Amino acid sequence: MKVGLVLEGGAMRGMFTAGVLDVFLDENIPVDTIVSVSAGALFGVNLPSRQRGRVLRYNKKYLRDKRYMGLYSLITSGNIINRDFAFYQLPSSLDPFDQAAFARSGTDFWLTATNMRSGAAEYFKITDVFKQMELFRATSAMPFVSRPVNIAGQLYLDGGIADSIPLHKCLELGCDKIILVLTRPADYRKKPSNNLLFRTLYRNYPQLIQRWQNRYAEYNRITEEVIRLQQAGRIFVIRPTERLNISRLERNPENLQKMYELGNADGKNAIKALRTYLATK
């Protein structure tokens, strides 16, 4: 049996995911394949490296550090999340990521990025986090506040533009059992975005613009599909049971703690049912 794990993005809402995944570590929940997007990738990579608590720790420590993220970084670098500090200095030396443990895990780790030219989602398998760090930047490069990331001559933005919940990729990879960790409550549905700024800023990328305009409808469609598959017992879904007030670029450590604790509590409450799902043929 091949167990897949799908991790939605959502910037700092991903602290919910961090809380759930730390429960998975405590409970030794088996995962063979992870398909992630945006913050789901940035935070979810700590599951195969078995670094419990790392996501909460470094975010609370550096949340208000101007080197990490914010207006200073946006003005000085063009990226609201600072490339050199957040993606290189922090995981290399300040709170080291364990690449050796990640490699030993045997978990296939995939992340999603949006090709600006085609507007399509592309999926990349990660084998060495440090050597492929630019892919982590690509999957989380939020429009408007991030420079596009160049990968082999192609420009990419946040994977959530093209595939917010990469369930179909997980199915395509042949997973028999699929766990989804989502960062929105069950009743959440997207509304159409104001497209004028996006059309202006990315006017040279018509396929990307079209994808952005349809994003709300695609998100709502996959959400309904998730609900149907969950009701049929084909997938297992963990999502927030409460709607907490947390912004995408939250600067209050207490709010991060609350979101993490919600994920931790919802994860613990789901374990018994999750084990039953994984044991059912």
Tab-separated table of C-alpha atoms in Angstrom:
chain	number	residue	atom	x	y	z
A	1	MET	CA	0.000	0.000	0.000
A	2	LYS	CA	1.313	3.423	-0.985
A	3	VAL	CA	0.291	6.307	1.281
A	4	GLY	CA	0.193	9.814	-0.189
A	5	LEU	CA	0.015	13.116	1.645
A	6	VAL	CA	-1.252	16.313	0.001
A	7	LEU	CA	-0.352	19.625	1.657
A	8	GLU	CA	-2.198	22.826	0.756
A	9	GLY	CA	-0.494	26.213	0.980
A	10	GLY	CA	-1.797	29.397	2.560
A	11	ALA	CA	1.308	31.196	3.860
A	12	MET	CA	1.107	31.442	7.663
A	13	ARG	CA	-2.098	29.413	7.734
A	14	GLY	CA	0.421	26.641	7.146
A	15	MET	CA	1.153	26.714	10.861
A	16	PHE	CA	-1.959	24.523	11.093
A	17	THR	CA	-0.203	22.017	8.821
A	18	ALA	CA	2.922	22.210	10.990
A	19	GLY	CA	0.842	21.289	14.035
A	20	VAL	CA	-0.758	18.324	12.260
A	21	LEU	CA	2.529	17.004	10.907
A	22	ASP	CA	4.179	17.099	14.313
A	23	VAL	CA	1.387	14.785	15.484
A	24	PHE	CA	2.179	12.501	12.531
A	25	LEU	CA	5.777	12.359	13.761
A	26	ASP	CA	4.689	11.581	17.310
A	27	GLU	CA	2.332	8.853	16.101
A	28	ASN	CA	4.639	7.430	13.404
A	29	ILE	CA	2.053	7.807	10.654
A	30	PRO	CA	3.560	6.222	7.517
A	31	VAL	CA	3.843	8.421	4.418
A	32	ASP	CA	5.431	7.287	1.165
A	33	THR	CA	4.748	10.292	-1.074
A	34	ILE	CA	4.162	13.970	-0.333
A	35	VAL	CA	2.726	16.374	-2.915
A	36	SER	CA	2.884	19.926	-1.636
A	37	VAL	CA	2.365	23.498	-2.694
A	38	SER	CA	3.653	26.845	-1.414
A	39	ALA	CA	3.763	26.936	2.410
A	40	GLY	CA	2.753	23.282	2.383
A	41	ALA	CA	6.126	22.603	0.795
A	42	LEU	CA	8.138	24.981	2.994
A	43	PHE	CA	6.701	23.542	6.187
A	44	GLY	CA	5.954	19.988	5.028
A	45	VAL	CA	9.564	19.240	4.118
A	46	ASN	CA	10.238	18.949	7.856
A	47	LEU	CA	8.150	15.763	8.042
A	48	PRO	CA	10.581	13.496	6.163
A	49	SER	CA	13.516	15.174	7.934
A	50	ARG	CA	11.715	14.386	11.226
A	51	GLN	CA	12.357	17.836	12.687
A	52	ARG	CA	9.493	18.146	15.113
A	53	GLY	CA	8.770	21.704	16.225
A	54	ARG	CA	11.204	23.319	13.803
A	55	VAL	CA	8.560	25.217	11.808
A	56	LEU	CA	7.019	26.826	14.880
A	57	ARG	CA	10.413	27.523	16.429
A	58	TYR	CA	12.063	29.424	13.590
A	59	ASN	CA	8.928	31.306	12.588
A	60	LYS	CA	8.320	32.591	16.099
A	61	LYS	CA	11.981	33.478	16.547
A	62	TYR	CA	12.424	35.418	13.306
A	63	LEU	CA	8.872	36.566	12.588
A	64	ARG	CA	9.594	40.214	13.353
A	65	ASP	CA	13.160	40.182	12.090
A	66	LYS	CA	13.382	42.526	9.107
A	67	ARG	CA	15.850	40.130	7.497
A	68	TYR	CA	13.151	37.430	7.318
A	69	MET	CA	10.119	39.022	5.715
A	70	GLY	CA	8.158	42.236	5.461
A	71	LEU	CA	8.203	45.646	3.848
A	72	TYR	CA	11.951	46.141	4.326
A	73	SER	CA	12.689	42.969	2.396
A	74	LEU	CA	10.173	43.876	-0.313
A	75	ILE	CA	11.713	47.320	-0.827
A	76	THR	CA	15.330	46.191	-0.728
A	77	SER	CA	15.063	42.877	-2.588
A	78	GLY	CA	11.753	42.801	-4.428
A	79	ASN	CA	10.639	39.819	-2.338
A	80	ILE	CA	8.482	40.129	0.743
A	81	ILE	CA	10.113	36.932	2.030
A	82	ASN	CA	13.832	37.536	1.861
A	83	ARG	CA	15.668	35.127	-0.429
A	84	ASP	CA	19.110	35.129	1.169
A	85	PHE	CA	17.981	35.030	4.783
A	86	ALA	CA	14.844	32.853	4.707
A	87	PHE	CA	15.907	30.312	2.099
A	88	TYR	CA	19.658	30.110	2.595
A	89	GLN	CA	21.029	31.525	5.849
A	90	LEU	CA	18.252	30.277	8.105
A	91	PRO	CA	18.141	26.594	6.993
A	92	SER	CA	21.908	26.410	6.528
A	93	SER	CA	23.101	27.798	9.844
A	94	LEU	CA	20.528	29.534	12.065
A	95	ASP	CA	18.101	26.608	12.384
A	96	PRO	CA	19.661	23.909	10.207
A	97	PHE	CA	17.542	21.679	8.024
A	98	ASP	CA	18.563	18.015	8.233
A	99	GLN	CA	19.155	17.023	4.609
A	100	ALA	CA	20.726	13.710	5.622
A	101	ALA	CA	17.587	12.646	7.506
A	102	PHE	CA	15.418	13.847	4.603
A	103	ALA	CA	17.400	11.655	2.192
A	104	ARG	CA	17.258	8.635	4.526
A	105	SER	CA	13.490	8.870	4.895
A	106	GLY	CA	12.796	7.315	1.512
A	107	THR	CA	9.786	9.625	1.118
A	108	ASP	CA	9.133	10.934	-2.374
A	109	PHE	CA	8.679	14.687	-1.941
A	110	TRP	CA	7.073	16.767	-4.693
A	111	LEU	CA	6.296	20.460	-4.879
A	112	THR	CA	4.155	22.471	-7.265
A	113	ALA	CA	4.997	25.684	-9.122
A	114	THR	CA	3.123	27.728	-11.736
A	115	ASN	CA	4.832	28.235	-15.092
A	116	MET	CA	4.227	31.878	-15.991
A	117	ARG	CA	4.358	31.304	-19.733
A	118	SER	CA	1.897	28.401	-19.886
A	119	GLY	CA	-0.115	29.191	-16.762
A	120	ALA	CA	0.074	25.483	-15.926
A	121	ALA	CA	1.131	23.700	-12.776
A	122	GLU	CA	4.429	21.841	-12.920
A	123	TYR	CA	5.577	19.300	-10.354
A	124	PHE	CA	9.164	18.820	-9.218
A	125	LYS	CA	10.605	15.937	-7.211
A	126	ILE	CA	12.964	17.072	-4.483
A	127	THR	CA	15.949	14.918	-3.633
A	128	ASP	CA	18.313	17.519	-2.175
A	129	VAL	CA	16.669	20.491	-0.465
A	130	PHE	CA	19.746	22.713	-0.500
A	131	LYS	CA	20.645	22.033	-4.124
A	132	GLN	CA	17.006	22.576	-5.166
A	133	MET	CA	16.223	25.502	-2.882
A	134	GLU	CA	15.181	27.743	-5.783
A	135	LEU	CA	12.259	25.385	-6.359
A	136	PHE	CA	11.084	26.107	-2.826
A	137	ARG	CA	11.264	29.786	-3.676
A	138	ALA	CA	9.281	29.152	-6.849
A	139	THR	CA	6.451	27.243	-5.182
A	140	SER	CA	6.003	30.044	-2.623
A	141	ALA	CA	6.629	33.129	-4.798
A	142	MET	CA	3.422	35.017	-4.092
A	143	PRO	CA	2.259	37.269	-6.931
A	144	PHE	CA	2.591	41.051	-6.494
A	145	VAL	CA	5.140	40.749	-3.669
A	146	SER	CA	7.699	38.320	-5.126
A	147	ARG	CA	9.978	38.338	-8.104
A	148	PRO	CA	9.427	35.422	-10.498
A	149	VAL	CA	11.902	32.597	-9.958
A	150	ASN	CA	13.970	31.388	-12.899
A	151	ILE	CA	14.287	27.611	-13.149
A	152	ALA	CA	16.203	26.363	-16.209
A	153	GLY	CA	15.186	29.404	-18.241
A	154	GLN	CA	11.497	29.316	-17.279
A	155	LEU	CA	9.850	31.764	-14.886
A	156	TYR	CA	7.666	30.492	-12.059
A	157	LEU	CA	5.325	31.833	-9.409
A	158	ASP	CA	3.412	30.343	-6.487
A	159	GLY	CA	2.097	26.868	-7.251
A	160	GLY	CA	-1.219	27.741	-5.641
A	161	ILE	CA	-2.138	29.851	-8.662
A	162	ALA	CA	-2.426	26.772	-10.880
A	163	ASP	CA	-3.048	23.953	-8.390
A	164	SER	CA	-3.993	24.938	-4.854
A	165	ILE	CA	-4.790	21.379	-3.768
A	166	PRO	CA	-2.651	18.967	-5.850
A	167	LEU	CA	-4.808	15.906	-5.225
A	168	HIS	CA	-4.792	14.751	-8.841
A	169	LYS	CA	-0.998	14.645	-8.947
A	170	CYS	CA	-1.031	12.407	-5.880
A	171	LEU	CA	-3.526	10.092	-7.589
A	172	GLU	CA	-1.392	10.127	-10.740
A	173	LEU	CA	1.596	8.949	-8.686
A	174	GLY	CA	-0.317	5.795	-7.787
A	175	CYS	CA	-1.099	6.389	-4.138
A	176	ASP	CA	-3.631	3.902	-2.739
A	177	LYS	CA	-4.437	5.922	0.366
A	178	ILE	CA	-4.380	9.709	0.374
A	179	ILE	CA	-4.339	12.079	3.327
A	180	LEU	CA	-5.088	15.745	2.703
A	181	VAL	CA	-4.073	18.455	5.160
A	182	LEU	CA	-5.935	21.622	4.210
A	183	THR	CA	-5.699	25.059	5.788
A	184	ARG	CA	-9.264	26.303	5.276
A	185	PRO	CA	-12.432	25.209	7.121
A	186	ALA	CA	-14.863	22.981	5.231
A	187	ASP	CA	-17.298	25.796	4.414
A	188	TYR	CA	-14.689	28.059	2.803
A	189	ARG	CA	-15.111	28.944	-0.878
A	190	LYS	CA	-13.057	31.420	-2.890
A	191	LYS	CA	-14.578	34.502	-4.457
A	192	PRO	CA	-13.458	36.154	-7.720
A	193	SER	CA	-10.368	38.339	-7.324
A	194	ASN	CA	-9.835	41.877	-8.508
A	195	ASN	CA	-8.020	41.109	-11.736
A	196	LEU	CA	-7.004	44.613	-12.864
A	197	LEU	CA	-3.703	44.783	-10.998
A	198	PHE	CA	-2.826	41.214	-11.951
A	199	ARG	CA	-3.589	41.861	-15.638
A	200	THR	CA	-1.470	45.009	-15.532
A	201	LEU	CA	1.523	43.533	-13.724
A	202	TYR	CA	1.597	40.293	-15.727
A	203	ARG	CA	0.299	41.630	-19.040
A	204	ASN	CA	2.944	39.720	-20.996
A	205	TYR	CA	1.639	36.379	-19.685
A	206	PRO	CA	-1.924	35.876	-21.016
A	207	GLN	CA	-2.110	32.201	-19.999
A	208	LEU	CA	-1.127	33.121	-16.451
A	209	ILE	CA	-3.792	35.836	-16.379
A	210	GLN	CA	-6.434	33.386	-17.547
A	211	ARG	CA	-5.402	30.919	-14.862
A	212	TRP	CA	-5.610	33.645	-12.215
A	213	GLN	CA	-9.064	34.709	-13.371
A	214	ASN	CA	-10.332	31.128	-13.141
A	215	ARG	CA	-8.536	30.315	-9.920
A	216	TYR	CA	-11.524	30.820	-7.637
A	217	ALA	CA	-13.708	28.493	-9.727
A	218	GLU	CA	-11.005	25.822	-9.928
A	219	TYR	CA	-10.419	26.012	-6.183
A	220	ASN	CA	-14.114	25.661	-5.439
A	221	ARG	CA	-14.415	22.744	-7.875
A	222	ILE	CA	-11.569	20.786	-6.276
A	223	THR	CA	-12.993	21.582	-2.832
A	224	GLU	CA	-16.306	19.997	-3.820
A	225	GLU	CA	-14.467	17.005	-5.255
A	226	VAL	CA	-12.537	16.604	-2.005
A	227	ILE	CA	-15.798	16.562	-0.060
A	228	ARG	CA	-17.293	13.897	-2.352
A	229	LEU	CA	-14.207	11.683	-2.144
A	230	GLN	CA	-14.042	12.120	1.616
A	231	GLN	CA	-17.687	11.135	2.018
A	232	ALA	CA	-17.040	8.067	-0.141
A	233	GLY	CA	-14.156	7.077	2.117
A	234	ARG	CA	-11.594	7.295	-0.671
A	235	ILE	CA	-9.452	10.005	0.944
A	236	PHE	CA	-8.864	11.233	4.489
A	237	VAL	CA	-9.044	14.967	5.166
A	238	ILE	CA	-7.764	16.999	8.112
A	239	ARG	CA	-8.713	20.668	8.046
A	240	PRO	CA	-9.208	23.417	10.665
A	241	THR	CA	-12.256	22.917	12.855
A	242	GLU	CA	-12.186	26.619	13.752
A	243	ARG	CA	-11.734	29.783	11.714
A	244	LEU	CA	-8.861	31.657	13.328
A	245	ASN	CA	-7.960	35.238	12.487
A	246	ILE	CA	-4.508	34.899	10.965
A	247	SER	CA	-3.131	36.806	7.998
A	248	ARG	CA	-1.045	35.323	5.202
A	249	LEU	CA	1.998	37.223	6.504
A	250	GLU	CA	1.118	37.187	10.190
A	251	ARG	CA	3.486	39.145	12.434
A	252	ASN	CA	2.011	38.189	15.816
A	253	PRO	CA	3.770	35.143	17.361
A	254	GLU	CA	0.736	34.416	19.537
A	255	ASN	CA	-1.434	33.944	16.465
A	256	LEU	CA	1.112	31.545	14.993
A	257	GLN	CA	1.073	29.588	18.240
A	258	LYS	CA	-2.736	29.398	18.208
A	259	MET	CA	-2.809	28.166	14.611
A	260	TYR	CA	-0.157	25.563	15.377
A	261	GLU	CA	-2.031	24.412	18.470
A	262	LEU	CA	-5.258	24.082	16.468
A	263	GLY	CA	-3.433	21.877	13.965
A	264	ASN	CA	-1.954	19.859	16.799
A	265	ALA	CA	-5.345	19.360	18.445
A	266	ASP	CA	-7.169	18.543	15.206
A	267	GLY	CA	-4.369	16.166	14.256
A	268	LYS	CA	-4.583	14.304	17.558
A	269	ASN	CA	-8.363	14.083	17.302
A	270	ALA	CA	-8.068	12.558	13.824
A	271	ILE	CA	-5.476	9.875	14.597
A	272	LYS	CA	-7.861	7.059	15.542
A	273	ALA	CA	-10.000	7.544	12.424
A	274	LEU	CA	-6.864	7.955	10.292
A	275	ARG	CA	-5.444	4.636	11.469
A	276	THR	CA	-8.758	2.963	10.622
A	277	TYR	CA	-8.714	4.517	7.143
A	278	LEU	CA	-5.145	3.400	6.513
A	279	ALA	CA	-5.937	-0.144	7.686
A	280	THR	CA	-9.004	-0.520	5.464
A	281	LYS	CA	-8.451	-2.246	2.118
